[in-house]
PDB file of C-alpha atoms in Angstrom:
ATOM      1  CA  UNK A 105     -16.738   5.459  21.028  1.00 80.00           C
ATOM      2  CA  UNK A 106     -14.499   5.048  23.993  1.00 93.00           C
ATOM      3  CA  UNK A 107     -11.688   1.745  23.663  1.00 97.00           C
ATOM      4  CA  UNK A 108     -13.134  -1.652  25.348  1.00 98.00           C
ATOM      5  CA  UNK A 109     -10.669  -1.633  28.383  1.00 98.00           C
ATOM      6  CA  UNK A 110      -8.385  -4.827  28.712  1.00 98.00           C
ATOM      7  CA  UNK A 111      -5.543  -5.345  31.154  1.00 98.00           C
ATOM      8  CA  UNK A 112      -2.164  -3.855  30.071  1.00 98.00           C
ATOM      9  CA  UNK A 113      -0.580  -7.617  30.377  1.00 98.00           C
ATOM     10  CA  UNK A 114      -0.641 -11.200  31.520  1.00 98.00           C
ATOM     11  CA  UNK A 115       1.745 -13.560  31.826  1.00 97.00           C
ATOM     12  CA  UNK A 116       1.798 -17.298  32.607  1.00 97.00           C
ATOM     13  CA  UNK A 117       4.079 -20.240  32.361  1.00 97.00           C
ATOM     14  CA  UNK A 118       4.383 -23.026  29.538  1.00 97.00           C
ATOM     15  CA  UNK A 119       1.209 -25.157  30.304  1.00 97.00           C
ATOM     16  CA  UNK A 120      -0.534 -22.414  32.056  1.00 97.00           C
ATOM     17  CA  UNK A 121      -3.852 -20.895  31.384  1.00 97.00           C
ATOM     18  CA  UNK A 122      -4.599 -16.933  31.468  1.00 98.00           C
ATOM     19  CA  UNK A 123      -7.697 -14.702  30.855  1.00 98.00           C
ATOM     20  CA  UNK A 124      -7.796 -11.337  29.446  1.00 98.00           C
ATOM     21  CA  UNK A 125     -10.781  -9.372  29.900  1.00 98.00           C
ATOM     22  CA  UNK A 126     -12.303  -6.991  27.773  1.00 98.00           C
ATOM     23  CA  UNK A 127     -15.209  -4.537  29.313  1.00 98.00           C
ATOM     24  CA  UNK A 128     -17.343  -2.528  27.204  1.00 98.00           C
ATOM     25  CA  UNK A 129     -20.890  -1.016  27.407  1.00 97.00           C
ATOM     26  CA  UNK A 130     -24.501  -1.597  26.979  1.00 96.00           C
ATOM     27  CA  UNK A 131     -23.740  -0.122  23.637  1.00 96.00           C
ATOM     28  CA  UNK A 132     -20.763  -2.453  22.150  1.00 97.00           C
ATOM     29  CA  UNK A 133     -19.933  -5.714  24.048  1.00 97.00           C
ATOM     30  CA  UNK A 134     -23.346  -6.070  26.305  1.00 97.00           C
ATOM     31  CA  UNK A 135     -25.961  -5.123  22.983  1.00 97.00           C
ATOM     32  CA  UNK A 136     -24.598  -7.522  20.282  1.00 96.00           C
ATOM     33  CA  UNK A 137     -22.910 -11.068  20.286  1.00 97.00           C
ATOM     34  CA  UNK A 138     -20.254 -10.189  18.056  1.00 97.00           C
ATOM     35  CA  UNK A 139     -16.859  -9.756  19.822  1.00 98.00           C
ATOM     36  CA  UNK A 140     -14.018 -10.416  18.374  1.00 98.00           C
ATOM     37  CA  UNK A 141     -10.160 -11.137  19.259  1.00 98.00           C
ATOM     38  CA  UNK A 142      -7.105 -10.401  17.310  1.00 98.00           C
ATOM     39  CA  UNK A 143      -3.460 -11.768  18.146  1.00 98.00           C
ATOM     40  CA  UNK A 144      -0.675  -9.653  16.922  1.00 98.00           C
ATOM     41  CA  UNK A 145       2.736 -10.523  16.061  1.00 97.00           C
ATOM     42  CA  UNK A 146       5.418  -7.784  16.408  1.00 94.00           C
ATOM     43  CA  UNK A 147       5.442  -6.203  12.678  1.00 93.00           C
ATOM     44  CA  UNK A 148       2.639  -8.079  11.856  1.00 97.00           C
ATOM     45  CA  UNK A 149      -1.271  -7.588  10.743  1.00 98.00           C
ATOM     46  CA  UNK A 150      -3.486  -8.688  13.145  1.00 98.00           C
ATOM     47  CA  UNK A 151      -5.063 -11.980  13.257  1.00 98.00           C
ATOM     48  CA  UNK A 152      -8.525 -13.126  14.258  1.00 98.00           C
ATOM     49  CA  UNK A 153      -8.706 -15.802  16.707  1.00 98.00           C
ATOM     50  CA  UNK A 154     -12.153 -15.359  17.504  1.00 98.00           C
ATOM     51  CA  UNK A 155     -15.115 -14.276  16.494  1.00 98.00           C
ATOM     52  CA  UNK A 156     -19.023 -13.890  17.470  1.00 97.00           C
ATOM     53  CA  UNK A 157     -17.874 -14.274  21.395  1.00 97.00           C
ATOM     54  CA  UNK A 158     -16.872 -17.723  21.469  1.00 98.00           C
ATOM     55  CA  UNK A 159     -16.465 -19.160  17.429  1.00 98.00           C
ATOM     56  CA  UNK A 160     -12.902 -20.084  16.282  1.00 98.00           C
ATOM     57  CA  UNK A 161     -11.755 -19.633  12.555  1.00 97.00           C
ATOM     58  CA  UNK A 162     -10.226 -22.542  10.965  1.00 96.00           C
ATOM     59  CA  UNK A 163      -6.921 -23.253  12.519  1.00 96.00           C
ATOM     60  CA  UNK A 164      -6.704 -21.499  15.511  1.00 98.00           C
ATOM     61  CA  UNK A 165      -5.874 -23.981  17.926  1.00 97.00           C
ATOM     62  CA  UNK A 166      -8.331 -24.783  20.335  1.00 96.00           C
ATOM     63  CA  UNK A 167      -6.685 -23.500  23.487  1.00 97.00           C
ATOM     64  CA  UNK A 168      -8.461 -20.249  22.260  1.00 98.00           C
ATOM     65  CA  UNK A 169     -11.856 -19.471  23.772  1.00 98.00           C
ATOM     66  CA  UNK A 170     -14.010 -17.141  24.196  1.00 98.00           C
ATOM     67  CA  UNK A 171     -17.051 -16.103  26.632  1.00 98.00           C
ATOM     68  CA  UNK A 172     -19.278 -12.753  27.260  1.00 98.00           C
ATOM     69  CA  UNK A 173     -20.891 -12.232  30.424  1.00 97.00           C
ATOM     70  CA  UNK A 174     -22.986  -9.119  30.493  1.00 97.00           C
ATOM     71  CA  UNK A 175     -20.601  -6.022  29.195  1.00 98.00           C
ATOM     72  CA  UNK A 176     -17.428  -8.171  29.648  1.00 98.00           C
ATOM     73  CA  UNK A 177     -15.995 -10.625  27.421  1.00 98.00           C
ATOM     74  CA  UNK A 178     -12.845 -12.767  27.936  1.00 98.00           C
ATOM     75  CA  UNK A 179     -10.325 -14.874  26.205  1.00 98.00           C
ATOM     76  CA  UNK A 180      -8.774 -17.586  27.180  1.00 98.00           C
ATOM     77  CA  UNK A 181      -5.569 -19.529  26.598  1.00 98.00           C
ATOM     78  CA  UNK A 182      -5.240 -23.054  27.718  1.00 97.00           C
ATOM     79  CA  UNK A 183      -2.380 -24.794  27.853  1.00 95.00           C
ATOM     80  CA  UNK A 184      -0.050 -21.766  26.982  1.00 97.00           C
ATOM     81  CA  UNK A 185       3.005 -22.174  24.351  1.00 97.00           C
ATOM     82  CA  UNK A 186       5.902 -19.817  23.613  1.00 97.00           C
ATOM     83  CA  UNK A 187       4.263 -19.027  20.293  1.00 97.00           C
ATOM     84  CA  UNK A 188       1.654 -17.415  21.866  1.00 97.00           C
ATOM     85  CA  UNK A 189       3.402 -14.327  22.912  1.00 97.00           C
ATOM     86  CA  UNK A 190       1.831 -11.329  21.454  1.00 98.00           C
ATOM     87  CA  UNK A 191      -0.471  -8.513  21.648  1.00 98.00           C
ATOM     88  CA  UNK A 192      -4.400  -9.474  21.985  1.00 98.00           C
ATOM     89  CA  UNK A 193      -6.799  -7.089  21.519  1.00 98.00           C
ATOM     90  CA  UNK A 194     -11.083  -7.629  21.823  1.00 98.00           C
ATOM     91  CA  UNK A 195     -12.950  -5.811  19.594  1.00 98.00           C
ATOM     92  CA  UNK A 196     -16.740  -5.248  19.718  1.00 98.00           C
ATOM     93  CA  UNK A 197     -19.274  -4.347  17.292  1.00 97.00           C
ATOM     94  CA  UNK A 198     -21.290  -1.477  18.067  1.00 97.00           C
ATOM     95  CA  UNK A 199     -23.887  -0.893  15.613  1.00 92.00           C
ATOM     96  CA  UNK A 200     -24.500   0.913  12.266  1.00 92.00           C
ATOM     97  CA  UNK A 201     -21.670  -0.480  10.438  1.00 94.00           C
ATOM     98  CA  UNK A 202     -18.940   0.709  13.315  1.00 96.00           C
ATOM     99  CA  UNK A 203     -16.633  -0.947  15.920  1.00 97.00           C
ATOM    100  CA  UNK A 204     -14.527  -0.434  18.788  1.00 98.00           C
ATOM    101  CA  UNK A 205     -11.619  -1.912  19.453  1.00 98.00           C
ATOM    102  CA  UNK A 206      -9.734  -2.479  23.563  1.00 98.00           C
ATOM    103  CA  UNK A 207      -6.762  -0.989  24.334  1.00 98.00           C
ATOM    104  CA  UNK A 208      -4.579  -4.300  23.870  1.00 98.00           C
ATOM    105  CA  UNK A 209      -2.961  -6.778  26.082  1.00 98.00           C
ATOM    106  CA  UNK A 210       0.471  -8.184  26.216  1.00 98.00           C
ATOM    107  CA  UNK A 211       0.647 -12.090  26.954  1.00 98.00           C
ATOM    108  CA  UNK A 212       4.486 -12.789  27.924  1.00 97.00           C
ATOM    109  CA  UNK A 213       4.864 -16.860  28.261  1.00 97.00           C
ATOM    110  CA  UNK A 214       7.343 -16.809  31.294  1.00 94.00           C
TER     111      UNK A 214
ATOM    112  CA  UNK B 237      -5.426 -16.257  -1.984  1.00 96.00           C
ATOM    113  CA  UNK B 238      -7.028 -13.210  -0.657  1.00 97.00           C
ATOM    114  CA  UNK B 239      -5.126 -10.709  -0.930  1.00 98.00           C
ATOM    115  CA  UNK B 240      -5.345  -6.900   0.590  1.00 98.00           C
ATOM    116  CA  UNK B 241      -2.424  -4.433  -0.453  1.00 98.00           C
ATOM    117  CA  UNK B 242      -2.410  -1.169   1.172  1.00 98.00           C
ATOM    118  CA  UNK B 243      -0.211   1.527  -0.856  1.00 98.00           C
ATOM    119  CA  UNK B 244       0.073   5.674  -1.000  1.00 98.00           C
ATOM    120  CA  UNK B 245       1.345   5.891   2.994  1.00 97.00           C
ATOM    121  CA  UNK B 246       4.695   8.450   3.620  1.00 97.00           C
ATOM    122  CA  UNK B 247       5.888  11.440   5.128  1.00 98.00           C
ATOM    123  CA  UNK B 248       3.203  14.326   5.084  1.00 98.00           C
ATOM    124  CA  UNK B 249       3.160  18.032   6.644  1.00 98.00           C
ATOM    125  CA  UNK B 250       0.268  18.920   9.477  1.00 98.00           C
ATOM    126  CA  UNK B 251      -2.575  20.412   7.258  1.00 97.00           C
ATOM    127  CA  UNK B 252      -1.661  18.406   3.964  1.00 98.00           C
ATOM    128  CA  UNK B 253      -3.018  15.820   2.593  1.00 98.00           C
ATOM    129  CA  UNK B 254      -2.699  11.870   1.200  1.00 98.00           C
ATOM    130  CA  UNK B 255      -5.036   9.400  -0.481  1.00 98.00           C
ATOM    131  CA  UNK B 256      -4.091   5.476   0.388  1.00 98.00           C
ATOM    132  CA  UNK B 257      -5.214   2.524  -1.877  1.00 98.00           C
ATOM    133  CA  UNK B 258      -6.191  -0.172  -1.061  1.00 98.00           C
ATOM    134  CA  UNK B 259      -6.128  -3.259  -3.666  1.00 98.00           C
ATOM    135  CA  UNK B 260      -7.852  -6.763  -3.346  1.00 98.00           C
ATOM    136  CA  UNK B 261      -7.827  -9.647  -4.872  1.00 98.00           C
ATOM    137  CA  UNK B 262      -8.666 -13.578  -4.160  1.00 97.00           C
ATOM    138  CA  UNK B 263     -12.751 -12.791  -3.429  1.00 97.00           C
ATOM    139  CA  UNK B 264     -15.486 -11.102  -4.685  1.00 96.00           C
ATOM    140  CA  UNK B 265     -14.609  -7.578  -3.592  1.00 96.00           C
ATOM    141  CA  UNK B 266     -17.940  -6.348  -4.082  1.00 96.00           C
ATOM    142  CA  UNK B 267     -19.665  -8.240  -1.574  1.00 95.00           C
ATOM    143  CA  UNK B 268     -17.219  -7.143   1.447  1.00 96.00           C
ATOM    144  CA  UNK B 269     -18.136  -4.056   3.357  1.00 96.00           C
ATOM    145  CA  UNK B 270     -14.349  -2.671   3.671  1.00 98.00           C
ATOM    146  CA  UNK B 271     -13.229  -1.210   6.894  1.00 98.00           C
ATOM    147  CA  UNK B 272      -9.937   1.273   7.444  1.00 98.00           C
ATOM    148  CA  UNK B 273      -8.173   0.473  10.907  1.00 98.00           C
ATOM    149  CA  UNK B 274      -4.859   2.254  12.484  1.00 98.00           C
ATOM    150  CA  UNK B 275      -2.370   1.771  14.802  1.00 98.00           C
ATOM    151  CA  UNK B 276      -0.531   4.402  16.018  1.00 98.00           C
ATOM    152  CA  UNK B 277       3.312   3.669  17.023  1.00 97.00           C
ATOM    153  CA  UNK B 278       3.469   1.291  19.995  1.00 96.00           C
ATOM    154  CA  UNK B 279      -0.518   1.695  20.493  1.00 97.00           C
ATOM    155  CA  UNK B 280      -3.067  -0.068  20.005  1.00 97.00           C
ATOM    156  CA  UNK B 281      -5.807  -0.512  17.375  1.00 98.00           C
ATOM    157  CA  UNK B 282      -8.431   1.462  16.462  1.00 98.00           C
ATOM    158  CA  UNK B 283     -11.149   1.594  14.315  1.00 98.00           C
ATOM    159  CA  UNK B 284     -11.920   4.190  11.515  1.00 98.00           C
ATOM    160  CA  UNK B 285     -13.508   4.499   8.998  1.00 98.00           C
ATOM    161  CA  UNK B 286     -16.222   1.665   6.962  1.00 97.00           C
ATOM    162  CA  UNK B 287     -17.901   1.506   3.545  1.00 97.00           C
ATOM    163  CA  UNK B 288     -20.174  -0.774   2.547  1.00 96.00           C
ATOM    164  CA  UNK B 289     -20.180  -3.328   0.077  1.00 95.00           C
ATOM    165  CA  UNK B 290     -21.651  -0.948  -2.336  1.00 94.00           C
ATOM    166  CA  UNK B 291     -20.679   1.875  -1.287  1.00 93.00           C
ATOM    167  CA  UNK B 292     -24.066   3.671  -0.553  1.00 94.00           C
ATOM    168  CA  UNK B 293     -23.004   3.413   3.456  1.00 95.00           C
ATOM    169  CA  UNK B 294     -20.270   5.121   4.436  1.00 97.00           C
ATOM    170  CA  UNK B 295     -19.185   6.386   8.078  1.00 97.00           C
ATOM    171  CA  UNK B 296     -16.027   6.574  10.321  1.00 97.00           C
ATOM    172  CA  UNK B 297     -14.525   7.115  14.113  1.00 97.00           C
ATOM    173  CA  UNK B 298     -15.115  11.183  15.655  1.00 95.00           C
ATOM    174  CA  UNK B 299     -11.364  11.149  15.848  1.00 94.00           C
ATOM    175  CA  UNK B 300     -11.496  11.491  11.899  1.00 95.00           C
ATOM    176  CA  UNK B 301     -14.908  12.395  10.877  1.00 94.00           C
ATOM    177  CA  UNK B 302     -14.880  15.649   8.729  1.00 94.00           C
ATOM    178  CA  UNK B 303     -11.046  15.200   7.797  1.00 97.00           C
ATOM    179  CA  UNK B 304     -11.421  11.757   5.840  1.00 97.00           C
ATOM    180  CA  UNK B 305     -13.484  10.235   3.113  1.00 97.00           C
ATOM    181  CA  UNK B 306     -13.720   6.569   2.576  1.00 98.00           C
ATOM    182  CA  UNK B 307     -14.641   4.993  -0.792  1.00 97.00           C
ATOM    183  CA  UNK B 308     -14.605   2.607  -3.261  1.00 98.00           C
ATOM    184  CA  UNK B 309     -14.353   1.047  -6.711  1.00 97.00           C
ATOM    185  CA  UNK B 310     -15.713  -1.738  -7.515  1.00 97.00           C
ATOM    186  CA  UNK B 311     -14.976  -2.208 -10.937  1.00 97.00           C
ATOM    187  CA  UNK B 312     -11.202  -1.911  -9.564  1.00 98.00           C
ATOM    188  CA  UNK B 313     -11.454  -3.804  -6.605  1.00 98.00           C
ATOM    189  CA  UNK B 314      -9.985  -0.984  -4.740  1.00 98.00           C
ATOM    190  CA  UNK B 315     -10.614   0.839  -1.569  1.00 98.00           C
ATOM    191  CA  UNK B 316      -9.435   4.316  -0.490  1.00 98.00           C
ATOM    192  CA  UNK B 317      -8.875   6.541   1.844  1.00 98.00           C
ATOM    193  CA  UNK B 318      -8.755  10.714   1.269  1.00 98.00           C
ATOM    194  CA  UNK B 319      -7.135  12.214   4.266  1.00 98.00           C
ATOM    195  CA  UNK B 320      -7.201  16.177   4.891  1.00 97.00           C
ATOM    196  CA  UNK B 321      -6.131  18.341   7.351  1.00 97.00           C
ATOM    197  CA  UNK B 322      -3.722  16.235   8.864  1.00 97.00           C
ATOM    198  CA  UNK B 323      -2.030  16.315  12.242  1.00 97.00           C
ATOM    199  CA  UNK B 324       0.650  14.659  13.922  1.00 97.00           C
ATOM    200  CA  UNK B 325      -1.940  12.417  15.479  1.00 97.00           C
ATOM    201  CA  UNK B 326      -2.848  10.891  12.649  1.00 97.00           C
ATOM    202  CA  UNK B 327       0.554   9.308  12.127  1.00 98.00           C
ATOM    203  CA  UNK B 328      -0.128   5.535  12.184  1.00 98.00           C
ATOM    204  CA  UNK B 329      -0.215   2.479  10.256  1.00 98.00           C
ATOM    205  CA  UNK B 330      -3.207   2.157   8.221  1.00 98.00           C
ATOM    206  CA  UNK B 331      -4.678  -1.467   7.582  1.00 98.00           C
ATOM    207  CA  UNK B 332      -7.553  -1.804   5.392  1.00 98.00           C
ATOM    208  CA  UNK B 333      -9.593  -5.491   6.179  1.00 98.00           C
ATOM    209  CA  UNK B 334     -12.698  -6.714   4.829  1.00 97.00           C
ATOM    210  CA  UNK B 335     -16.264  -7.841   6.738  1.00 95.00           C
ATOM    211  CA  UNK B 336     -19.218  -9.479   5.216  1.00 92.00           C
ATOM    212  CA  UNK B 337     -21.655  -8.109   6.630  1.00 88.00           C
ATOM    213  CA  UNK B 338     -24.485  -7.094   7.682  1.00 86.00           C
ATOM    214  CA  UNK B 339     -25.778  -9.683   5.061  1.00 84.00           C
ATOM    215  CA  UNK B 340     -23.156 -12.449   5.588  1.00 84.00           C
ATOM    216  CA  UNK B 341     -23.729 -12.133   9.340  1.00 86.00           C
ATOM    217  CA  UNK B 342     -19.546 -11.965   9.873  1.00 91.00           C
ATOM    218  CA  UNK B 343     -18.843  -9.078  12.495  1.00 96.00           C
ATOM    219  CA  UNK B 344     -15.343  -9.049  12.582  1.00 97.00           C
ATOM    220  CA  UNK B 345     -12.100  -8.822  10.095  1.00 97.00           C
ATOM    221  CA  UNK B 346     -11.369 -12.124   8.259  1.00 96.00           C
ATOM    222  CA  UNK B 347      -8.098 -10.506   6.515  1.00 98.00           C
ATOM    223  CA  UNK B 348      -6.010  -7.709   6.979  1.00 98.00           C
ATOM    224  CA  UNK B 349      -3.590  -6.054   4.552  1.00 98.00           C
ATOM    225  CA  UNK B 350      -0.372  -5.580   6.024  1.00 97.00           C
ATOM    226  CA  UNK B 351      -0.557  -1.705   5.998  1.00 98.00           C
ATOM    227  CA  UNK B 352       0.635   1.396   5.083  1.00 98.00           C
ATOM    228  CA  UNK B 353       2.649   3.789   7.354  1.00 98.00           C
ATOM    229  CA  UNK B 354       1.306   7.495   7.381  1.00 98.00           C
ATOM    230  CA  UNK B 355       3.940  10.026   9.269  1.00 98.00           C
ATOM    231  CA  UNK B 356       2.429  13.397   9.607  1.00 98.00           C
ATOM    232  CA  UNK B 357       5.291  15.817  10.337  1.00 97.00           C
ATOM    233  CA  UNK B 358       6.968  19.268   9.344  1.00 94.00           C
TER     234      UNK B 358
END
């Protein structure tokens, strides 16, 4: 159960759009549709923002997407605003109940 | 609202042990498989330990398997977590969040609590 591995940071200006990445295996991200992302607020909980690959709860704004291609997924922010800076992190289910999580990105809005 | 409050976190030597709570409200608790996920200081997430929505399916992350035991009551809407043999390692924040699945179909953590701190030192 090794972490998904995401870049350490991104950072883009007001208006921008940036990608994060998130590559797994043929045994988490590649074998199931249902990747996840999380945006955390310093001394918060986490919060989903996405869910099987590319669905968006109710009120997350819909600058947030998401996309799988093989063992990589990817989230996207379009249009970036202050209030997104936070942590992201993917997270991948990988069968019999269990998950794995990636090893977090930082979005700073420049 | 649904609600997830995480309780029974502290200061603990390396070898001792701690039990944390977790108590829900707002849903039908007994539909939920219940996950356990930490976050050591300034790191990032990780997963650890699941039960499911009955109970009958429990398993959790190598980095804990052997020293924990997740469970459940239903008839209390709580979750727990039994932690032995602790080591400095373990010292995180512990968030419990709920799932429903496998038969809801919903692979990933609709709410979070907003955690317990664990700090496992002499």
């Amino acid at each position: 159960q090794s972490a998904l591995t995401q870049p350490r940071s991104v950072s883009g200006s007001p208006g921008q759009s940036v990608t994060i990445s998130c590559a797994g295996t043929s045994t988490d991200v590649g074998a199931y549709n249902y990747v996840s992302w999380y945006q955390q607020l310093p001394g918060s909980a986490p919060k989903v923002m996405i869910y099987d690959v590319s669905k968006r709860p109710s009120g997350v704004p819909d600058r947030f997407s998401g996309s799988k291609s093989g063992n990589t997924a990817s989230l996207t922010i379009s249009g970036l605003q202050a209030e997104d800076e936070a942590d992201y992190y993917c997270c991948s289910f990988a069968g019999s109940y269990t998950f794995v999580f990636g090893t977090g990105t930082t979005v700073t809005v420049l | 609202q649904v609600q997830l409050v995480e309780s029974g976190g502290g200061v603990v030597q390396p070898g001792r042990s701690l039990r944390l709570s977790c108590a829900a409200s707002g849903f039908t608790f007994s539909s939920y498989a219940l996950h356990w996920v930490r976050q050591a200081p300034g790191k990032g997430l990780e997963w650890v330990a699941v039960t499911s929505y009955n109970g009958d399916y429990k398993t959790s992350a190598d980095s804990v398997r052997g020293r924990i035991t997740i469970s459940r009551d239903n008839s209390k809407d709580t979750l727990y977590l039994q932690m032995n043999s602790l080591r400095p390692d373990d010292t995180a924040v512990y968030y419990c969040a709920r799932a429903l699945m496998p038969t809801g179909g919903r692979y990933y953590f609709d709410y979070w609590g907003q955690g317990t701190l664990v700090t496992v030192s002499s």
